Each structure stands twice: as structure tokens, then as C-alpha cells.
Amino acid sequence: MNPTPSGLPTVLPSSSPTTVALHIYVDFDSTMVLQDTGNTLLIHEIGQQELLRLDRLPETSTPGQVITARKAEDMKWERVKLSIQEAADILIHPEDDVLAMTRPSLDGAEDEASNGEMDGIISYGGTREEEATSSSSSAVPAAQTRRESTSSTTRVPFDEQHGDGTAAGRSYNVQLDPGFKEFHQYCKSQNIPITIVSVGIQPLIEEMLNRYLGYDHGIKVRANKLGWNDDGSWKLIRRDTSPYGVEKGRAILEARENDLQNPQSDQILWCGDAKADFPAALRANIVMARRNTTLERLLKANSIPHQVFETFATVKDAVEAWVRDHTPEEPVEATFDENEDSSSDDVTDGTGTEEEYQEVDNDHGHGARDAGSGLTSSSSAFSSSSPSFGSSSVVRTRDP
């Protein structure tokens, strides 16, 4: 016991509760959505044969003209000349666009977050002219151009054909996993944050999330930024030096350092499907792999514990089970029978003295108080001032 300024002793607890929070990290292409967003868009713009030719350039380059995988990726995106909104129009079916008829009012709209810290990086979709203005002209505020750009929809026609006839009769729509909306709502109700880690394009992913889930979805996105070249073509601005701009294992390490309030006890759940997701899976506490994918095969081959899923309904079940396992039980209050004869406490069986029975009762009483103290501490897991969705998860408290 240590003396307080008033001179009264303070009892220090023998142990402190351990907090456990769950953070969910999800790949986007072929995981949250069922198709590869980037390749779908590129096939629409340049055709499948041209896309395959660019994919093979690193393998067929000569000593005098070496083309790296990164350069080949740049060459693909330099062929795209669309606004973010036009790209989302190509990828999302009108029936799935929840914002098509409910765009936010321009009056009093708030600029929630500005991701365009660097010149040429666009954080929200509009026409190319609007987006260029938002990054280069101080006469028009960026927030205003973002609000204007999302107030209407311009559909891109699907009847044009490439030299290989790719676009003829072909659907370019990208579907959201059928179980994701319910999974998202459950996580939101539990204040469990979701973060997308993708080699895709951040503003395009954000636009698609807004259309699938609404503007208040609260999901964070870690992906490549986007800028524009002088001719209006796309220019990738990568997050790191890896060939595709986002090394997911490194992203999870950064998440442990920056996102988790208690890195030693908080847990990370990773959902993915591809080879690029394997480094992230190695650094997660819980791994979910889409069935019959490269990630599932790699996990099996390396004997890494994981669970497979076909839709996010299974992922939701796994998260619900985690919440149940990490939710402390409510303390049980002692009840007393008012009709019980209190004098029975003084009755002995004649095998010991009354003083000996009193000493045993006192020992049991201390143990019960200690156990009650720990249980009461655990019952404070759900605070009335729990943080909002997207910033931090609800904390589950357990006694060590």
C-alpha cells in the first residue's frame, strides 16, 4: 500500500485486465467483390489481347529494352482516360448503385476527409476537367468539385468494340460479395473496424464503396493513389516500392504499429484470395481464405491454420463467434433466502471448536471477494462511450 496525499493508504490491484479488440483487413478484388476490378476496367478500355500483350512485356523484353513489371503496369494505366465516376459507371451495375437516386445535397455538404494531400492525387471522382481543377486551381475548392462530381451519373456505353471484339455482348459489371452487406452491418453494430488493403486504386475503391454501401460505410482504404498525366491519362502513385505498389505483409505490420491500441493483445483477421495475400496471412491472428483460390492452396501447403469461405456470410459467422468468445460474462449477484434461519451458521458438528470454524469461514470469505472483484472488473468491457465505427473497435476485457 502506498500513502496518498491525504495520508490514507491506497490498495494497488494485484493484476489489471487485458483488453482484446478485433481489427478486420480485407482484400478488395476477388474477395470483397467477386471480380478483378483493375483487369475488368482495362479490358473495357484496351481489350483483352492488348492487356495480355502488356502483361507479357517483362518476359519478352530484350537486353537493350528492359521493361519491368512496374513499367508494364504504368503502360496499362496510361491507356485509360476516364474520370473516377466514369470508371465506376463501367464497373457497377445500375441496380447495385445505392446512391444513383440519392446523391447528397450540395448545400451544406461537409468535406469529411481530404485524401488529396499531393498535387495530382484525386481522392474523389468527377470529370477529368473537374478533377484537374481540384488539384491545380485554387479558385475552386476541392470539396466543391467533389460534391459537384458525385451529384449526377454519366453512363459509359457498352456497345463499342475493340479490335479483338472484346466488348461485344460482354458484361463489365463487378458484383459485391452477396454476404458482405450483412457482414458490414454486423461489424458496424459491434464497432469492429474494417480496412481494405489492395493493390488497386484508392479513389476508385472508395467510389465503389460509396455506391455499394452508402457514404457512411466507415471503411478505410489502403491502396494506390491516382494522378493524371498532362494528356488526361491515369498515373499510378504507389504506396511502396513493390511491383504493384502495395506489399500486403508490410501493410499489416504497419497496421499493428499504427491501428491497434494494444498491439500485444489486439487481434487481426485477414480475408483474401491471392498469392499477394499470403504475406498478410502470415502476420494475421485469424485467416479467412476464399475457397478454391491460390491463397487457400498456399495456406494448406504450409500447414497454416485458416478457414475457407464462399461468401462473407461465413466470415460474419466467424466474427460473431470471436465476439462471443471474447465477451465477458455478466457478474452473478448473490441471493439470500429471507426465510433461512441465520442461527444455523452457528451450528457445528462437534468435530471442531467454534473458533476454528470462524477461521475457515473468514478464509472462504476472502477468496469469494477476490473472485468477485475480478468478475466485476471484467463486466466493464462494453463502455457507454465506445468509439465510433472505423476509428477503433469495441474493447473486450478479460482478466489474465
mmCIF file with all atom_site columns, N, CA, C and O in Angstrom, residues 111-124 142-143 146 202-207 210 217 219-226 237 239:
data_model
loop_
_atom_site.group_PDB
_atom_site.id
_atom_site.type_symbol
_atom_site.label_atom_id
_atom_site.label_alt_id
_atom_site.label_comp_id
_atom_site.label_asym_id
_atom_site.label_entity_id
_atom_site.label_seq_id
_atom_site.pdbx_PDB_ins_code
_atom_site.Cartn_x
_atom_site.Cartn_y
_atom_site.Cartn_z
_atom_site.occupancy
_atom_site.B_iso_or_equiv
_atom_site.pdbx_formal_charge
_atom_site.auth_seq_id
_atom_site.auth_comp_id
_atom_site.auth_asym_id
_atom_site.auth_atom_id
_atom_site.pdbx_PDB_model_num
ATOM 1   N N  . ASP A 1 111 ? -16.934 18.477 -46.109 1.00 0.00 ? 111 ASP A N  1
ATOM 2   C CA . ASP A 1 111 ? -15.754 17.844 -46.674 1.00 0.00 ? 111 ASP A CA 1
ATOM 3   C C  . ASP A 1 111 ? -15.156 16.978 -45.576 1.00 0.00 ? 111 ASP A C  1
ATOM 4   O O  . ASP A 1 111 ? -14.323 17.408 -44.797 1.00 0.00 ? 111 ASP A O  1
ATOM 5   N N  . GLU A 1 112 ? -15.643 15.725 -45.508 1.00 0.00 ? 112 GLU A N  1
ATOM 6   C CA . GLU A 1 112 ? -15.268 14.852 -44.403 1.00 0.00 ? 112 GLU A CA 1
ATOM 7   C C  . GLU A 1 112 ? -13.775 14.598 -44.338 1.00 0.00 ? 112 GLU A C  1
ATOM 8   O O  . GLU A 1 112 ? -13.168 14.658 -43.292 1.00 0.00 ? 112 GLU A O  1
ATOM 9   N N  . ALA A 1 113 ? -13.186 14.242 -45.470 1.00 0.00 ? 113 ALA A N  1
ATOM 10  C CA . ALA A 1 113 ? -11.765 13.907 -45.444 1.00 0.00 ? 113 ALA A CA 1
ATOM 11  C C  . ALA A 1 113 ? -11.155 14.266 -46.776 1.00 0.00 ? 113 ALA A C  1
ATOM 12  O O  . ALA A 1 113 ? -11.726 13.997 -47.822 1.00 0.00 ? 113 ALA A O  1
ATOM 13  N N  . SER A 1 114 ? -10.002 14.871 -46.738 1.00 0.00 ? 114 SER A N  1
ATOM 14  C CA . SER A 1 114 ? -9.303  15.218 -47.961 1.00 0.00 ? 114 SER A CA 1
ATOM 15  C C  . SER A 1 114 ? -8.084  14.337 -48.100 1.00 0.00 ? 114 SER A C  1
ATOM 16  O O  . SER A 1 114 ? -7.129  14.461 -47.350 1.00 0.00 ? 114 SER A O  1
ATOM 17  N N  . ASN A 1 115 ? -8.169  13.390 -49.045 1.00 0.00 ? 115 ASN A N  1
ATOM 18  C CA . ASN A 1 115 ? -7.056  12.483 -49.255 1.00 0.00 ? 115 ASN A CA 1
ATOM 19  C C  . ASN A 1 115 ? -6.081  13.002 -50.304 1.00 0.00 ? 115 ASN A C  1
ATOM 20  O O  . ASN A 1 115 ? -5.081  12.376 -50.584 1.00 0.00 ? 115 ASN A O  1
ATOM 21  N N  . GLY A 1 116 ? -6.379  14.152 -50.911 1.00 0.00 ? 116 GLY A N  1
ATOM 22  C CA . GLY A 1 116 ? -5.518  14.664 -51.957 1.00 0.00 ? 116 GLY A CA 1
ATOM 23  C C  . GLY A 1 116 ? -4.443  15.569 -51.411 1.00 0.00 ? 116 GLY A C  1
ATOM 24  O O  . GLY A 1 116 ? -4.385  16.755 -51.689 1.00 0.00 ? 116 GLY A O  1
ATOM 25  N N  . GLU A 1 117 ? -3.549  14.997 -50.588 1.00 0.00 ? 117 GLU A N  1
ATOM 26  C CA . GLU A 1 117 ? -2.524  15.818 -49.970 1.00 0.00 ? 117 GLU A CA 1
ATOM 27  C C  . GLU A 1 117 ? -1.513  16.308 -50.981 1.00 0.00 ? 117 GLU A C  1
ATOM 28  O O  . GLU A 1 117 ? -0.936  17.369 -50.837 1.00 0.00 ? 117 GLU A O  1
ATOM 29  N N  . MET A 1 118 ? -1.274  15.503 -52.056 1.00 0.00 ? 118 MET A N  1
ATOM 30  C CA . MET A 1 118 ? -0.261  15.849 -53.028 1.00 0.00 ? 118 MET A CA 1
ATOM 31  C C  . MET A 1 118 ? -0.915  16.309 -54.318 1.00 0.00 ? 118 MET A C  1
ATOM 32  O O  . MET A 1 118 ? -2.001  15.867 -54.674 1.00 0.00 ? 118 MET A O  1
ATOM 33  N N  . ASP A 1 119 ? -0.265  17.221 -55.028 1.00 0.00 ? 119 ASP A N  1
ATOM 34  C CA . ASP A 1 119 ? -0.793  17.693 -56.296 1.00 0.00 ? 119 ASP A CA 1
ATOM 35  C C  . ASP A 1 119 ? -0.955  16.528 -57.248 1.00 0.00 ? 119 ASP A C  1
ATOM 36  O O  . ASP A 1 119 ? -0.089  15.685 -57.397 1.00 0.00 ? 119 ASP A O  1
ATOM 37  N N  . GLY A 1 120 ? -2.086  16.512 -57.948 1.00 0.00 ? 120 GLY A N  1
ATOM 38  C CA . GLY A 1 120 ? -2.314  15.470 -58.931 1.00 0.00 ? 120 GLY A CA 1
ATOM 39  C C  . GLY A 1 120 ? -2.963  14.231 -58.377 1.00 0.00 ? 120 GLY A C  1
ATOM 40  O O  . GLY A 1 120 ? -3.287  13.330 -59.120 1.00 0.00 ? 120 GLY A O  1
ATOM 41  N N  . ILE A 1 121 ? -3.174  14.165 -57.052 1.00 0.00 ? 121 ILE A N  1
ATOM 42  C CA . ILE A 1 121 ? -3.826  12.999 -56.460 1.00 0.00 ? 121 ILE A CA 1
ATOM 43  C C  . ILE A 1 121 ? -5.284  13.341 -56.239 1.00 0.00 ? 121 ILE A C  1
ATOM 44  O O  . ILE A 1 121 ? -5.603  14.324 -55.588 1.00 0.00 ? 121 ILE A O  1
ATOM 45  N N  . ILE A 1 122 ? -6.160  12.537 -56.765 1.00 0.00 ? 122 ILE A N  1
ATOM 46  C CA . ILE A 1 122 ? -7.578  12.808 -56.665 1.00 0.00 ? 122 ILE A CA 1
ATOM 47  C C  . ILE A 1 122 ? -8.192  11.814 -55.685 1.00 0.00 ? 122 ILE A C  1
ATOM 48  O O  . ILE A 1 122 ? -8.008  10.618 -55.809 1.00 0.00 ? 122 ILE A O  1
ATOM 49  N N  . SER A 1 123 ? -8.905  12.320 -54.718 1.00 0.00 ? 123 SER A N  1
ATOM 50  C CA . SER A 1 123 ? -9.469  11.434 -53.715 1.00 0.00 ? 123 SER A CA 1
ATOM 51  C C  . SER A 1 123 ? -10.932 11.117 -53.979 1.00 0.00 ? 123 SER A C  1
ATOM 52  O O  . SER A 1 123 ? -11.491 10.268 -53.333 1.00 0.00 ? 123 SER A O  1
ATOM 53  N N  . TYR A 1 124 ? -11.547 11.808 -54.927 1.00 0.00 ? 124 TYR A N  1
ATOM 54  C CA . TYR A 1 124 ? -12.935 11.528 -55.227 1.00 0.00 ? 124 TYR A CA 1
ATOM 55  C C  . TYR A 1 124 ? -13.159 11.714 -56.710 1.00 0.00 ? 124 TYR A C  1
ATOM 56  O O  . TYR A 1 124 ? -12.435 12.459 -57.370 1.00 0.00 ? 124 TYR A O  1
ATOM 57  N N  . ALA A 1 142 ? -11.480 22.149 -53.518 1.00 0.00 ? 142 ALA A N  1
ATOM 58  C CA . ALA A 1 142 ? -11.545 20.722 -53.843 1.00 0.00 ? 142 ALA A CA 1
ATOM 59  C C  . ALA A 1 142 ? -12.839 20.107 -53.377 1.00 0.00 ? 142 ALA A C  1
ATOM 60  O O  . ALA A 1 142 ? -13.418 19.248 -54.042 1.00 0.00 ? 142 ALA A O  1
ATOM 61  N N  . ALA A 1 143 ? -13.329 20.526 -52.187 1.00 0.00 ? 143 ALA A N  1
ATOM 62  C CA . ALA A 1 143 ? -14.569 19.951 -51.659 1.00 0.00 ? 143 ALA A CA 1
ATOM 63  C C  . ALA A 1 143 ? -15.728 20.239 -52.589 1.00 0.00 ? 143 ALA A C  1
ATOM 64  O O  . ALA A 1 143 ? -16.607 19.397 -52.806 1.00 0.00 ? 143 ALA A O  1
ATOM 65  N N  . ARG A 1 146 ? -15.619 17.956 -55.614 1.00 0.00 ? 146 ARG A N  1
ATOM 66  C CA . ARG A 1 146 ? -16.003 16.597 -55.255 1.00 0.00 ? 146 ARG A CA 1
ATOM 67  C C  . ARG A 1 146 ? -17.513 16.491 -55.142 1.00 0.00 ? 146 ARG A C  1
ATOM 68  O O  . ARG A 1 146 ? -18.125 15.545 -55.590 1.00 0.00 ? 146 ARG A O  1
ATOM 69  N N  . GLN A 1 202 ? -7.109  3.588  -54.893 1.00 0.00 ? 202 GLN A N  1
ATOM 70  C CA . GLN A 1 202 ? -7.876  4.021  -53.733 1.00 0.00 ? 202 GLN A CA 1
ATOM 71  C C  . GLN A 1 202 ? -9.126  4.831  -54.076 1.00 0.00 ? 202 GLN A C  1
ATOM 72  O O  . GLN A 1 202 ? -10.213 4.511  -53.577 1.00 0.00 ? 202 GLN A O  1
ATOM 73  N N  . PRO A 1 203 ? -9.044  5.892  -54.882 1.00 0.00 ? 203 PRO A N  1
ATOM 74  C CA . PRO A 1 203 ? -10.268 6.668  -55.128 1.00 0.00 ? 203 PRO A CA 1
ATOM 75  C C  . PRO A 1 203 ? -11.348 5.881  -55.852 1.00 0.00 ? 203 PRO A C  1
ATOM 76  O O  . PRO A 1 203 ? -12.532 6.105  -55.617 1.00 0.00 ? 203 PRO A O  1
ATOM 77  N N  . LEU A 1 204 ? -10.953 4.926  -56.709 1.00 0.00 ? 204 LEU A N  1
ATOM 78  C CA . LEU A 1 204 ? -11.949 4.098  -57.378 1.00 0.00 ? 204 LEU A CA 1
ATOM 79  C C  . LEU A 1 204 ? -12.611 3.150  -56.384 1.00 0.00 ? 204 LEU A C  1
ATOM 80  O O  . LEU A 1 204 ? -13.839 2.970  -56.409 1.00 0.00 ? 204 LEU A O  1
ATOM 81  N N  . ILE A 1 205 ? -11.829 2.552  -55.499 1.00 0.00 ? 205 ILE A N  1
ATOM 82  C CA . ILE A 1 205 ? -12.397 1.678  -54.474 1.00 0.00 ? 205 ILE A CA 1
ATOM 83  C C  . ILE A 1 205 ? -13.340 2.459  -53.579 1.00 0.00 ? 205 ILE A C  1
ATOM 84  O O  . ILE A 1 205 ? -14.437 1.995  -53.234 1.00 0.00 ? 205 ILE A O  1
ATOM 85  N N  . GLU A 1 206 ? -12.951 3.666  -53.194 1.00 0.00 ? 206 GLU A N  1
ATOM 86  C CA . GLU A 1 206 ? -13.803 4.488  -52.330 1.00 0.00 ? 206 GLU A CA 1
ATOM 87  C C  . GLU A 1 206 ? -15.112 4.838  -53.020 1.00 0.00 ? 206 GLU A C  1
ATOM 88  O O  . GLU A 1 206 ? -16.189 4.810  -52.402 1.00 0.00 ? 206 GLU A O  1
ATOM 89  N N  . GLU A 1 207 ? -15.041 5.160  -54.308 1.00 0.00 ? 207 GLU A N  1
ATOM 90  C CA . GLU A 1 207 ? -16.265 5.466  -55.053 1.00 0.00 ? 207 GLU A CA 1
ATOM 91  C C  . GLU A 1 207 ? -17.184 4.254  -55.112 1.00 0.00 ? 207 GLU A C  1
ATOM 92  O O  . GLU A 1 207 ? -18.408 4.365  -54.955 1.00 0.00 ? 207 GLU A O  1
ATOM 93  N N  . ASN A 1 210 ? -18.842 3.684  -51.726 1.00 0.00 ? 210 ASN A N  1
ATOM 94  C CA . ASN A 1 210 ? -19.933 4.639  -51.522 1.00 0.00 ? 210 ASN A CA 1
ATOM 95  C C  . ASN A 1 210 ? -21.192 4.190  -52.247 1.00 0.00 ? 210 ASN A C  1
ATOM 96  O O  . ASN A 1 210 ? -22.314 4.312  -51.723 1.00 0.00 ? 210 ASN A O  1
ATOM 97  N N  . HIS A 1 217 ? -20.259 4.350  -44.807 1.00 0.00 ? 217 HIS A N  1
ATOM 98  C CA . HIS A 1 217 ? -19.805 2.963  -44.608 1.00 0.00 ? 217 HIS A CA 1
ATOM 99  C C  . HIS A 1 217 ? -18.688 2.857  -43.579 1.00 0.00 ? 217 HIS A C  1
ATOM 100 O O  . HIS A 1 217 ? -18.549 1.857  -42.893 1.00 0.00 ? 217 HIS A O  1
ATOM 101 N N  . ILE A 1 219 ? -15.476 2.410  -43.871 1.00 0.00 ? 219 ILE A N  1
ATOM 102 C CA . ILE A 1 219 ? -14.376 1.501  -44.181 1.00 0.00 ? 219 ILE A CA 1
ATOM 103 C C  . ILE A 1 219 ? -13.164 2.303  -44.653 1.00 0.00 ? 219 ILE A C  1
ATOM 104 O O  . ILE A 1 219 ? -13.286 3.157  -45.527 1.00 0.00 ? 219 ILE A O  1
ATOM 105 N N  . LYS A 1 220 ? -12.018 2.012  -44.086 1.00 0.00 ? 220 LYS A N  1
ATOM 106 C CA . LYS A 1 220 ? -10.785 2.653  -44.519 1.00 0.00 ? 220 LYS A CA 1
ATOM 107 C C  . LYS A 1 220 ? -10.201 1.900  -45.718 1.00 0.00 ? 220 LYS A C  1
ATOM 108 O O  . LYS A 1 220 ? -10.414 0.696  -45.868 1.00 0.00 ? 220 LYS A O  1
ATOM 109 N N  . VAL A 1 221 ? -9.462  2.618  -46.554 1.00 0.00 ? 221 VAL A N  1
ATOM 110 C CA . VAL A 1 221 ? -8.863  2.011  -47.744 1.00 0.00 ? 221 VAL A CA 1
ATOM 111 C C  . VAL A 1 221 ? -7.382  2.342  -47.782 1.00 0.00 ? 221 VAL A C  1
ATOM 112 O O  . VAL A 1 221 ? -6.993  3.516  -47.679 1.00 0.00 ? 221 VAL A O  1
ATOM 113 N N  . ARG A 1 222 ? -6.568  1.298  -47.936 1.00 0.00 ? 222 ARG A N  1
ATOM 114 C CA . ARG A 1 222 ? -5.138  1.464  -48.157 1.00 0.00 ? 222 ARG A CA 1
ATOM 115 C C  . ARG A 1 222 ? -4.803  0.844  -49.508 1.00 0.00 ? 222 ARG A C  1
ATOM 116 O O  . ARG A 1 222 ? -4.795  -0.376 -49.658 1.00 0.00 ? 222 ARG A O  1
ATOM 117 N N  . ALA A 1 223 ? -4.591  1.698  -50.487 1.00 0.00 ? 223 ALA A N  1
ATOM 118 C CA . ALA A 1 223 ? -4.327  1.251  -51.849 1.00 0.00 ? 223 ALA A CA 1
ATOM 119 C C  . ALA A 1 223 ? -3.507  2.320  -52.556 1.00 0.00 ? 223 ALA A C  1
ATOM 120 O O  . ALA A 1 223 ? -3.101  3.318  -51.937 1.00 0.00 ? 223 ALA A O  1
ATOM 121 N N  . ASN A 1 224 ? -3.284  2.148  -53.836 1.00 0.00 ? 224 ASN A N  1
ATOM 122 C CA . ASN A 1 224 ? -2.502  3.112  -54.604 1.00 0.00 ? 224 ASN A CA 1
ATOM 123 C C  . ASN A 1 224 ? -3.311  4.381  -54.866 1.00 0.00 ? 224 ASN A C  1
ATOM 124 O O  . ASN A 1 224 ? -4.523  4.324  -55.106 1.00 0.00 ? 224 ASN A O  1
ATOM 125 N N  . LYS A 1 225 ? -2.623  5.503  -54.825 1.00 0.00 ? 225 LYS A N  1
ATOM 126 C CA . LYS A 1 225 ? -3.256  6.775  -55.164 1.00 0.00 ? 225 LYS A CA 1
ATOM 127 C C  . LYS A 1 225 ? -3.316  6.909  -56.684 1.00 0.00 ? 225 LYS A C  1
ATOM 128 O O  . LYS A 1 225 ? -2.787  6.083  -57.433 1.00 0.00 ? 225 LYS A O  1
ATOM 129 N N  . LEU A 1 226 ? -3.947  7.979  -57.138 1.00 0.00 ? 226 LEU A N  1
ATOM 130 C CA . LEU A 1 226 ? -4.096  8.191  -58.571 1.00 0.00 ? 226 LEU A CA 1
ATOM 131 C C  . LEU A 1 226 ? -3.867  9.646  -58.926 1.00 0.00 ? 226 LEU A C  1
ATOM 132 O O  . LEU A 1 226 ? -4.359  10.553 -58.249 1.00 0.00 ? 226 LEU A O  1
ATOM 133 N N  . ILE A 1 237 ? 0.168   6.329  -58.391 1.00 0.00 ? 237 ILE A N  1
ATOM 134 C CA . ILE A 1 237 ? 1.099   6.808  -57.368 1.00 0.00 ? 237 ILE A CA 1
ATOM 135 C C  . ILE A 1 237 ? 1.107   5.746  -56.273 1.00 0.00 ? 237 ILE A C  1
ATOM 136 O O  . ILE A 1 237 ? 0.170   5.638  -55.488 1.00 0.00 ? 237 ILE A O  1
ATOM 137 N N  . ARG A 1 239 ? 2.025   3.168  -53.099 1.00 0.00 ? 239 ARG A N  1
ATOM 138 C CA . ARG A 1 239 ? 2.263   3.331  -51.662 1.00 0.00 ? 239 ARG A CA 1
ATOM 139 C C  . ARG A 1 239 ? 3.676   2.927  -51.269 1.00 0.00 ? 239 ARG A C  1
ATOM 140 O O  . ARG A 1 239 ? 4.231   3.452  -50.310 1.00 0.00 ? 239 ARG A O  1
#
